[in-house]
Coordinates of C-alpha atoms in Angstrom, one line a residue:
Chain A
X42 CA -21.7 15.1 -38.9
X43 CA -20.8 18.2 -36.3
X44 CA -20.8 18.0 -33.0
X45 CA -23.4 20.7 -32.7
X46 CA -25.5 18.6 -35.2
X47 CA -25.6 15.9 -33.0
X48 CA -26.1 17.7 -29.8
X49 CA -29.5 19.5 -31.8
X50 CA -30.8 16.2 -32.6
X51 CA -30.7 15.2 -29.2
X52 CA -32.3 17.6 -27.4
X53 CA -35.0 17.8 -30.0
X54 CA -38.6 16.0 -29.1
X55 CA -39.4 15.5 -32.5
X56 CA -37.2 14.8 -35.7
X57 CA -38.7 15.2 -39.2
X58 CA -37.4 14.1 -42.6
X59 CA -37.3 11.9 -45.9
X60 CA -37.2 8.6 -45.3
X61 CA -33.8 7.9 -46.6
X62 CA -32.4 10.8 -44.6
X63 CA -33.8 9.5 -41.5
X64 CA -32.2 6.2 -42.0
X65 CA -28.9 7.5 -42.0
X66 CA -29.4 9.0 -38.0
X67 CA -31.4 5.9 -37.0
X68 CA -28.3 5.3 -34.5
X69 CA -28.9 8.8 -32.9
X70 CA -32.3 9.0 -32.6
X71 CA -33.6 7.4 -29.0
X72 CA -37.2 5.6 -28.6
X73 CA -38.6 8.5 -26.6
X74 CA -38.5 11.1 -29.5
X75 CA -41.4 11.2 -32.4
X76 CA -39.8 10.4 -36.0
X77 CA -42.0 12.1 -39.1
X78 CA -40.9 10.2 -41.9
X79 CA -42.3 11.7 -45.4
X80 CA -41.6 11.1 -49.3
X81 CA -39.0 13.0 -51.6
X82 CA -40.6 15.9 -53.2
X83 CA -42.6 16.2 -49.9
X84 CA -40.5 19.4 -48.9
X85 CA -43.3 21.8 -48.5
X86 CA -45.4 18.9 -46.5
X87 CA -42.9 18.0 -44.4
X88 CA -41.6 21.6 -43.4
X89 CA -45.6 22.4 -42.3
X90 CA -45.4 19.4 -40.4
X91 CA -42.5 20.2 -38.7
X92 CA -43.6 23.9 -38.0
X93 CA -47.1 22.5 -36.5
X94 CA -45.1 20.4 -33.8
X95 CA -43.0 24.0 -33.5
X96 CA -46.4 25.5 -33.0
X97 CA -47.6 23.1 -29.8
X98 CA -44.9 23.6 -28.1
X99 CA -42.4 20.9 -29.4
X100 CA -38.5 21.2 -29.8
X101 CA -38.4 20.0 -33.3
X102 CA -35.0 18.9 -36.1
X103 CA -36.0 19.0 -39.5
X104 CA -33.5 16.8 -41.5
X105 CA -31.4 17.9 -44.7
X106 CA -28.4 16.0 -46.4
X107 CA -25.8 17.6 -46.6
X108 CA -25.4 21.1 -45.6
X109 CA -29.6 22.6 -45.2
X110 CA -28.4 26.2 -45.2
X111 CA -27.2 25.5 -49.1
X112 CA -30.4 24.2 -51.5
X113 CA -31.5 22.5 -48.5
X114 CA -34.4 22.8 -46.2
X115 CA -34.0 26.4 -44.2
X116 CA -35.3 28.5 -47.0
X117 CA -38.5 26.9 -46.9
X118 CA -38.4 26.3 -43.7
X119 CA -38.0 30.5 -42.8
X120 CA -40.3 30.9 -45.5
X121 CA -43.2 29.4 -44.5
X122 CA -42.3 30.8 -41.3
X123 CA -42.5 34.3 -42.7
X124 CA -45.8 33.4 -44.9
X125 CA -48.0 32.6 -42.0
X126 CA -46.7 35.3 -39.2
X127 CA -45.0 32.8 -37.0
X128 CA -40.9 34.7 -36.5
X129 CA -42.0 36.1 -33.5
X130 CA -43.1 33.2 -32.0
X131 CA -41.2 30.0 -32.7
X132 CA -37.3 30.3 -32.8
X133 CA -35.1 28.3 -35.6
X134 CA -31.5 27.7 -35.3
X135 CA -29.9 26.9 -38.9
X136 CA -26.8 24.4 -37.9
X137 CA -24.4 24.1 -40.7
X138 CA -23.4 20.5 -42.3
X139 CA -20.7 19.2 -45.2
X140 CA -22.6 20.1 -48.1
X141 CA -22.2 17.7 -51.5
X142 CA -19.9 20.0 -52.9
X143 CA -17.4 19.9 -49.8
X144 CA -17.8 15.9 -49.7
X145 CA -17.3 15.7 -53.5
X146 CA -14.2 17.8 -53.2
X147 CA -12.3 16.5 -49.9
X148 CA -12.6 13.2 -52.4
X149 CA -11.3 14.8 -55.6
X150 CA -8.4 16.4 -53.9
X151 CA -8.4 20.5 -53.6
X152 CA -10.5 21.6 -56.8
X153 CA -12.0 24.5 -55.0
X154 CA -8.4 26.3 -53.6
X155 CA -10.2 29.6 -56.3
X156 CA -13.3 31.2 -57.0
X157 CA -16.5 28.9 -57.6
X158 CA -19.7 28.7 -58.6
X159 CA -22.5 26.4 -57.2
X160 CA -25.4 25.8 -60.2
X161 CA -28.3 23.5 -59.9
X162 CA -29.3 21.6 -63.2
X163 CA -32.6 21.2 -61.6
X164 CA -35.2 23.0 -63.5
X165 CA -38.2 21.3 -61.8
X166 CA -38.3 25.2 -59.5
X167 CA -35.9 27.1 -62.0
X168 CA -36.7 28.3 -65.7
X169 CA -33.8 26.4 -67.9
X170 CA -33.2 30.0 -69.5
X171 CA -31.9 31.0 -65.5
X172 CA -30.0 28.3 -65.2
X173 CA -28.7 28.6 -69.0
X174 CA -27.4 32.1 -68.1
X175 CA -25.7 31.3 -65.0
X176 CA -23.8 28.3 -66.8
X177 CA -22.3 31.0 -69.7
X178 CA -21.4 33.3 -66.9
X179 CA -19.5 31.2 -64.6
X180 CA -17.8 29.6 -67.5
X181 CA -16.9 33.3 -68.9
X182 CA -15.7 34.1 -65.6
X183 CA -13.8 31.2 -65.5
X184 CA -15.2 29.9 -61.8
X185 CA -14.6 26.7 -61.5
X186 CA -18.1 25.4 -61.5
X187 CA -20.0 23.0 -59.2
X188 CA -22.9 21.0 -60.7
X189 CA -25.2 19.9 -58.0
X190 CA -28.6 17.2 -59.8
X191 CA -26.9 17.2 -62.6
X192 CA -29.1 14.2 -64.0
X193 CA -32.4 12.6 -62.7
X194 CA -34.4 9.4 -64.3
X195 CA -36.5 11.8 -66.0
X196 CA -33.9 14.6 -66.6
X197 CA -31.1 13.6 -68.9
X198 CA -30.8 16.4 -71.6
X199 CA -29.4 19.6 -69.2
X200 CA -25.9 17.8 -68.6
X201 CA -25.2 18.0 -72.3
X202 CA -26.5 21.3 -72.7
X203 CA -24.7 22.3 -69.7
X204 CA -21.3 20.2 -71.5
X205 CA -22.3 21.9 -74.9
X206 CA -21.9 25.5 -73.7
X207 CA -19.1 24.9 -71.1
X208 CA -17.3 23.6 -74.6
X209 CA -17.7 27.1 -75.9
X210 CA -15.4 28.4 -73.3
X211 CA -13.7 26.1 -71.5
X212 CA -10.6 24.0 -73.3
X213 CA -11.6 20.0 -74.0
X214 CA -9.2 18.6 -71.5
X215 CA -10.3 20.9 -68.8
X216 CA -10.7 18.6 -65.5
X217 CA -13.3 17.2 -64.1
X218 CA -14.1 15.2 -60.8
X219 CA -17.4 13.1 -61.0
X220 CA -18.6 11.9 -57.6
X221 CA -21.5 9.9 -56.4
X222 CA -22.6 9.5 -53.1
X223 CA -19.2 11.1 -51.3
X224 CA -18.2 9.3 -47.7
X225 CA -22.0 6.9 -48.4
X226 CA -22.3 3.6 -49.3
X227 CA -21.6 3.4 -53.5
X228 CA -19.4 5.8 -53.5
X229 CA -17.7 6.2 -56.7
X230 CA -15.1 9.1 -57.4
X231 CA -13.9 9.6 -60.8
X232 CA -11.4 12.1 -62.6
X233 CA -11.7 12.9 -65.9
X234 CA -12.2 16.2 -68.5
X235 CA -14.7 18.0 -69.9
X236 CA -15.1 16.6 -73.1
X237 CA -15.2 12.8 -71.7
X238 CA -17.7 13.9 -68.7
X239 CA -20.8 12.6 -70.5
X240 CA -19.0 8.7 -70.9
X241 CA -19.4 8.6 -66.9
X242 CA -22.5 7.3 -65.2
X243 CA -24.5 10.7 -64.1
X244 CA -27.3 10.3 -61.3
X245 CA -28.9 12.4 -58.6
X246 CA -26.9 11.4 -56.2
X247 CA -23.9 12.9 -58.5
X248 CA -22.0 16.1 -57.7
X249 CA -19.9 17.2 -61.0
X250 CA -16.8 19.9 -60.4
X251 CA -15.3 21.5 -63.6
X252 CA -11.7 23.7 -63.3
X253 CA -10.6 26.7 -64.1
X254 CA -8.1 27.6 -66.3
X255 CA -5.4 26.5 -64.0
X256 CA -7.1 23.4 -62.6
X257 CA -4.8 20.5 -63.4
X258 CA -4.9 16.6 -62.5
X259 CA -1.9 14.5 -61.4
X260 CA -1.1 11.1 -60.7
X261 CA -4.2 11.2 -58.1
X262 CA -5.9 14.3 -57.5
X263 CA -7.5 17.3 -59.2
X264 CA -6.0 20.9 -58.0
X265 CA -7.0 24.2 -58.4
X266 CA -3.8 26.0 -57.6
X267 CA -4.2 29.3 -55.2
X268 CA -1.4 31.0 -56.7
X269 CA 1.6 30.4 -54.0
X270 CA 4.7 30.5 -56.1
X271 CA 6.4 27.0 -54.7
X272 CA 8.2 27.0 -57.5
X273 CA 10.8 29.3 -56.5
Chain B
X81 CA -16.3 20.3 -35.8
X82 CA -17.0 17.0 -37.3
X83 CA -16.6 13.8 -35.6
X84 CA -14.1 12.9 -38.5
X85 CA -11.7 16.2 -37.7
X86 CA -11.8 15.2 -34.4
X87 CA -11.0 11.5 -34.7
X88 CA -8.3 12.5 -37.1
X89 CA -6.8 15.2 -34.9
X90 CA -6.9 12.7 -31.8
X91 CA -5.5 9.9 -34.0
X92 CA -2.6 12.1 -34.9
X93 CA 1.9 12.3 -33.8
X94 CA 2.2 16.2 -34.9
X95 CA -0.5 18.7 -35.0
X96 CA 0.8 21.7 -37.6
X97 CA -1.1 25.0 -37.8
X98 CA -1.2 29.0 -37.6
X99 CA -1.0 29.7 -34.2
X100 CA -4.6 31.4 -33.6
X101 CA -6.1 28.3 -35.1
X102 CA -4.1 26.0 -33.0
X103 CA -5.0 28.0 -29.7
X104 CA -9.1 27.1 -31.1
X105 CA -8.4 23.0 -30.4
X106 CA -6.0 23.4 -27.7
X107 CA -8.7 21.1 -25.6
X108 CA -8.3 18.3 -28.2
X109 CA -4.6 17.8 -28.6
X110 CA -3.1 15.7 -25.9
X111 CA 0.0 16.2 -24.3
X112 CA 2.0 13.0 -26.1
X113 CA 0.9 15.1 -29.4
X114 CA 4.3 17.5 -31.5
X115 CA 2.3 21.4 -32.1
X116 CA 4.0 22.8 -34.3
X117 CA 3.2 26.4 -34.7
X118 CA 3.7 29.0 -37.5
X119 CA 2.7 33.1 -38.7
X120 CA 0.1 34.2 -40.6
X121 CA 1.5 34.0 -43.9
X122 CA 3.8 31.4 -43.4
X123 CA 1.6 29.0 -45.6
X124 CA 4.1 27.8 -47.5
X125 CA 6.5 27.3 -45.0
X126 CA 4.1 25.3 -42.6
X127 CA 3.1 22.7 -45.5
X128 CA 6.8 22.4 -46.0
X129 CA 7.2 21.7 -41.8
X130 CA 4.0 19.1 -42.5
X131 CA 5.4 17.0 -45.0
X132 CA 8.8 17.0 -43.8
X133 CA 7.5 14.8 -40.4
X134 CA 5.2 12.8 -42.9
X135 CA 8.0 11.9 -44.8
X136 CA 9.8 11.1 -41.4
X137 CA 7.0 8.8 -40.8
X138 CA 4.8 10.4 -38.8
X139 CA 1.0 11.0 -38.8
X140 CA 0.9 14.1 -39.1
X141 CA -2.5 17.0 -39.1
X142 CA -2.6 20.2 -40.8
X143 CA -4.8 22.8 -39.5
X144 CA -7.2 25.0 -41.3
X145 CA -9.9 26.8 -40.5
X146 CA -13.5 26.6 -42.3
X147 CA -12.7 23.9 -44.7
X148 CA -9.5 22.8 -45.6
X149 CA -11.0 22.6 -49.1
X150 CA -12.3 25.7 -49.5
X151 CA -9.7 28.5 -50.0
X152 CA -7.6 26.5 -47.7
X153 CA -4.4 24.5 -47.2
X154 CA -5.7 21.2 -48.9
X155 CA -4.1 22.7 -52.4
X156 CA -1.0 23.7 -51.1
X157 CA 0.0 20.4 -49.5
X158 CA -1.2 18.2 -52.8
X159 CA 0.5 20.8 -54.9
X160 CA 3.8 20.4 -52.8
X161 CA 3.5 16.9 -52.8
X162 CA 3.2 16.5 -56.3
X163 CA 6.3 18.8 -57.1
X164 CA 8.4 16.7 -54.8
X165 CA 7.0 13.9 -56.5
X166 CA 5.6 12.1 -53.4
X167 CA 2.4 11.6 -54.0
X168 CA 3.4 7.6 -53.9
X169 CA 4.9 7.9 -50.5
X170 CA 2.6 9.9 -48.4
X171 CA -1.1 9.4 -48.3
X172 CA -3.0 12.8 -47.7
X173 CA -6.7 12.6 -46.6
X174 CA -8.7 16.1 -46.7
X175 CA -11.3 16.1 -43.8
X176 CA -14.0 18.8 -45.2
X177 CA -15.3 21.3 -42.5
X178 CA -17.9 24.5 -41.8
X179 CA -16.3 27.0 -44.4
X180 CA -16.4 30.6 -43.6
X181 CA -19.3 30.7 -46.2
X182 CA -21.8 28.0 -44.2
X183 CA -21.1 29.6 -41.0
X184 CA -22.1 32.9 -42.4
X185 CA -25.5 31.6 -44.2
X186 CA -26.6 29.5 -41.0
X187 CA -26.4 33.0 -39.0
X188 CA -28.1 35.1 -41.4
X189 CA -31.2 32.6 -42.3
X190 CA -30.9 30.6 -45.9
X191 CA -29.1 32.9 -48.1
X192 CA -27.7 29.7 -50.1
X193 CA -31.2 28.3 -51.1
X194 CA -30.2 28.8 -55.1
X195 CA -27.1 29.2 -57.4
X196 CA -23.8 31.2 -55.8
X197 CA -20.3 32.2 -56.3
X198 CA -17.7 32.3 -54.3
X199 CA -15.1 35.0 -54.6
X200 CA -12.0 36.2 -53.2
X201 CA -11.2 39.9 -52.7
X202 CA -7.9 38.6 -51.7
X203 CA -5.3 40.4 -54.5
X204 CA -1.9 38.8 -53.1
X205 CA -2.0 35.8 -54.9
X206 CA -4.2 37.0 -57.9
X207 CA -4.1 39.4 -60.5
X208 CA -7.5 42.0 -59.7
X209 CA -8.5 42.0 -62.7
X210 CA -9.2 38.3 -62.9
X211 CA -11.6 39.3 -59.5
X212 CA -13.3 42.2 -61.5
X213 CA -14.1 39.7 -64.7
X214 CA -15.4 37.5 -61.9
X215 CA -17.3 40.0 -59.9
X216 CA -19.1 41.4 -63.2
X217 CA -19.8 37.6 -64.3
X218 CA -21.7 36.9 -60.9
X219 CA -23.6 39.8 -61.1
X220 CA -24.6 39.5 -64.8
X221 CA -25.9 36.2 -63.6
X222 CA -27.7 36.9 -60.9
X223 CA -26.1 34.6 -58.6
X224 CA -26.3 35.1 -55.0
X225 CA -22.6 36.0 -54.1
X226 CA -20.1 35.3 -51.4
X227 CA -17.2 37.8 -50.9
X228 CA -14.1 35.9 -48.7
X229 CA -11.3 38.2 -47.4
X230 CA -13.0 41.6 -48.4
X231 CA -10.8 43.9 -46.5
X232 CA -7.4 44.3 -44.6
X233 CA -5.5 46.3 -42.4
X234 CA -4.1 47.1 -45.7
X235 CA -6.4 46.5 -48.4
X236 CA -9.0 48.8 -48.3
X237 CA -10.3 49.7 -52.0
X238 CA -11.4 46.3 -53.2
X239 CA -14.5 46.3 -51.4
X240 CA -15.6 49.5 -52.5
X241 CA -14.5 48.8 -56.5
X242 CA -16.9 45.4 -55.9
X243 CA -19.9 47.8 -54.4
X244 CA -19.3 49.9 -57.5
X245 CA -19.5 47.0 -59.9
X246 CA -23.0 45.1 -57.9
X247 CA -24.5 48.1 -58.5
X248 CA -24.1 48.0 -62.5
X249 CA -26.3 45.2 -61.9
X250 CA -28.2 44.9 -58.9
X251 CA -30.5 47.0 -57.4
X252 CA -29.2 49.2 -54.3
X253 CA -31.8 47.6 -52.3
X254 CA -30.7 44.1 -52.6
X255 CA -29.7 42.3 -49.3
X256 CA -26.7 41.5 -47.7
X257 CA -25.1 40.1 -44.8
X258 CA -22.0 40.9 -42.9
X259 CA -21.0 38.5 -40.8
X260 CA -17.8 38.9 -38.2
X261 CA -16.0 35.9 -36.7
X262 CA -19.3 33.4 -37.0
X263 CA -19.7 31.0 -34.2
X264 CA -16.2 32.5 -32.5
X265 CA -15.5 35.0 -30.2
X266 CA -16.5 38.9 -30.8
X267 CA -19.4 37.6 -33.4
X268 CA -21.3 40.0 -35.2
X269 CA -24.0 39.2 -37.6
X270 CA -25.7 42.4 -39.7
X271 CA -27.9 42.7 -42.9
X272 CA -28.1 45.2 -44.3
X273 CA -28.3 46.0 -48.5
X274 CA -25.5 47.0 -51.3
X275 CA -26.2 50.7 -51.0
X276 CA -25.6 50.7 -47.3
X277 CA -23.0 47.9 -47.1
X278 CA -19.8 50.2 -46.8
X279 CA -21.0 52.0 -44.0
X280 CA -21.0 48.6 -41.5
X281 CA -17.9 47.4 -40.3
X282 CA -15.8 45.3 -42.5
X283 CA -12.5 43.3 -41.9
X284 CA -10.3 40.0 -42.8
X285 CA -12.8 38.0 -40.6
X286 CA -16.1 39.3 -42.2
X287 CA -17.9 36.8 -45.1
X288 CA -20.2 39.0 -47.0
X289 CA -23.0 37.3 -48.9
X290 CA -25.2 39.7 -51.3
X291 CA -28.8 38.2 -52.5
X292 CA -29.8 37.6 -55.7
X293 CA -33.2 39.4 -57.6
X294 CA -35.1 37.2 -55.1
X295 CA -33.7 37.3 -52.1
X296 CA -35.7 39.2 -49.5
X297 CA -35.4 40.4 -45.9
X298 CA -38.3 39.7 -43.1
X299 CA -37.8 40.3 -39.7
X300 CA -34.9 38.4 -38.6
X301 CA -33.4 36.8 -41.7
X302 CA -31.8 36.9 -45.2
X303 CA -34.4 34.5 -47.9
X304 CA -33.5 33.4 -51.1
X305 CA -36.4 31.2 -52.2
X306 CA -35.5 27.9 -53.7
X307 CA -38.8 28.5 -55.8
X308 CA -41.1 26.0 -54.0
X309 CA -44.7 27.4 -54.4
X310 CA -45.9 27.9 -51.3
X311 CA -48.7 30.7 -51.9
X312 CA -51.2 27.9 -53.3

């Protein structure tokens, strides 16, 4: 957590958020502020909430995991904000956060020292034909790619699709860092390639990063190389 | 900052960075603490200085600005370390921070609500036409994209070749935000779209981020819906 995040939370009169989310900040939070606690899937709820305390007056913090500024909660929240006329007259402040990707990797080692590419396997708000595109191009480009809800309960068959067309273009042994819940309590980080991925336990709370052409593994880590010749 | 980077800053015997980003925690090193200071440039150089104390024995911090993860010195030092085979000697913990990227979004509204790529303009360390391959990729799948180091002193013509290629793909219209020195001194935060991007001012501490099909402008911000159906 930042400093800034901290000090927002504070000074806020009302804090809104999932459950789980809210658990996590229980320390912070002091007995005189109002908690809104609401379900996952509840995004579009909770950010009307949130913008009706905005709307009497209130200092409100609406809660996101990692980083809300990346597939987290500002889009909606600006959105809704947009829909019903309401820019001019409450203020938001977006304050930044270590997204899953940047947890995942400070784990893994340095996987993302070259060009990347975040993808969502969700298609719950996305046609799978989107997301399908984006996965060819970022392999064709050779990003190395990051794989954020990968797999739910429910949603099992995009990873191997997603495996299946990365094969096309990327080589079998290309390396891959598999990590669930980063710096939270179960965390498990696990190197291993591209064409052993799908023998690891995949959940939601999973964030999946796949090389480059140069990406290699040693004894510990996974490396994207930046190109500085040490060799010399 | 994070509470973590600030723990481990405080917790540490030597304190090695470039000297601008030095000069940005020079309230949070104490005066028992070794600075050792280096040139832009001297990246190499400077994770050699680092490991030669932590070899030493020492605790020793390596400064980078953003996120030591992203585009920064996490690679360098695990790459060095592994080609002076001691990666069984000295234990290297990456602390992630608020990358360039993050710091950007969080200014301009929620441009990160769906799939991005990061990429470099940066040709000193890699060939351009592994950037061009990239930048056409991106575009070809409509990802929203982030363009790190687009201009120099020196380089000047990679930013325009990348306007050229966008606008194979995207419409001249699309959004984008410029953002100068985010959260830091001199900050300057603009959006503006492709067709007009070259006439703002651009430098070595400007992030760029260009929308996808959906992102939109209102008032005050840069939108990329996550897809959430809020017109119900």
């Amino acid at each position: 957590m930042s400093y800034q995040a901290k000090h927002v939370l504070q000074e806020s009169e009302v804090v809104v958020g999932y459950t789980t989310y809210i658990e996590l900040i229980q320390d912070i939070i002091a007995p005189h502020q109002t908690v809104i606690r609401s379900h996952m899937k509840k995004e579009v709820e909770r950010a009307l909430e949130a913008l009706e305390e905005a709307k009497a007056g209130k200092v409100v913090s609406v809660i996101s995991s990692g980083d809300a500024g990346i597939y987290g909660m500002a889009g909606l929240i600006l959105e809704l904000l947009y829909k019903n006329n309401l820019e001019e007259y409450i203020e938001v402040e977006i304050v930044p956060g270590i997204s899953a990707v940047q947890a995942a990797a400070a784990r893994l080692g340095a996987p993302l020292m070259h060009d990347f590419a975040c993808i969502s396997l969700s298609d719950l708000l996305t046609p799978w034909q989107t997301i399908v595109k984006r996965i060819h191009h970022a392999a064709q480009g050779d990003f190395v790619i990051v794989l954020y809800n990968p797999k739910s309960k429910k949603r099992i068959e995009q990873i191997q699709e997603a495996v299946d067309i990365l094969l096309q273009y990327k080589k079998t042994d290309t390396p891959v860092g598999i990590v669930k819940s980063a710096y939270r309590e179960g965390e498990e980080v696990h190197i291993s390639s591209l064409e052993s991925l799908l023998e690891h336990e995949i959940d939601m709370f999973t964030t999946i990063i796949i090389g480059n052409q140069s990406t290699f593994m040693n004894k510990t880590h996974m490396i994207t190389p930046r190109g500085y010749n040490i060799h010399e």
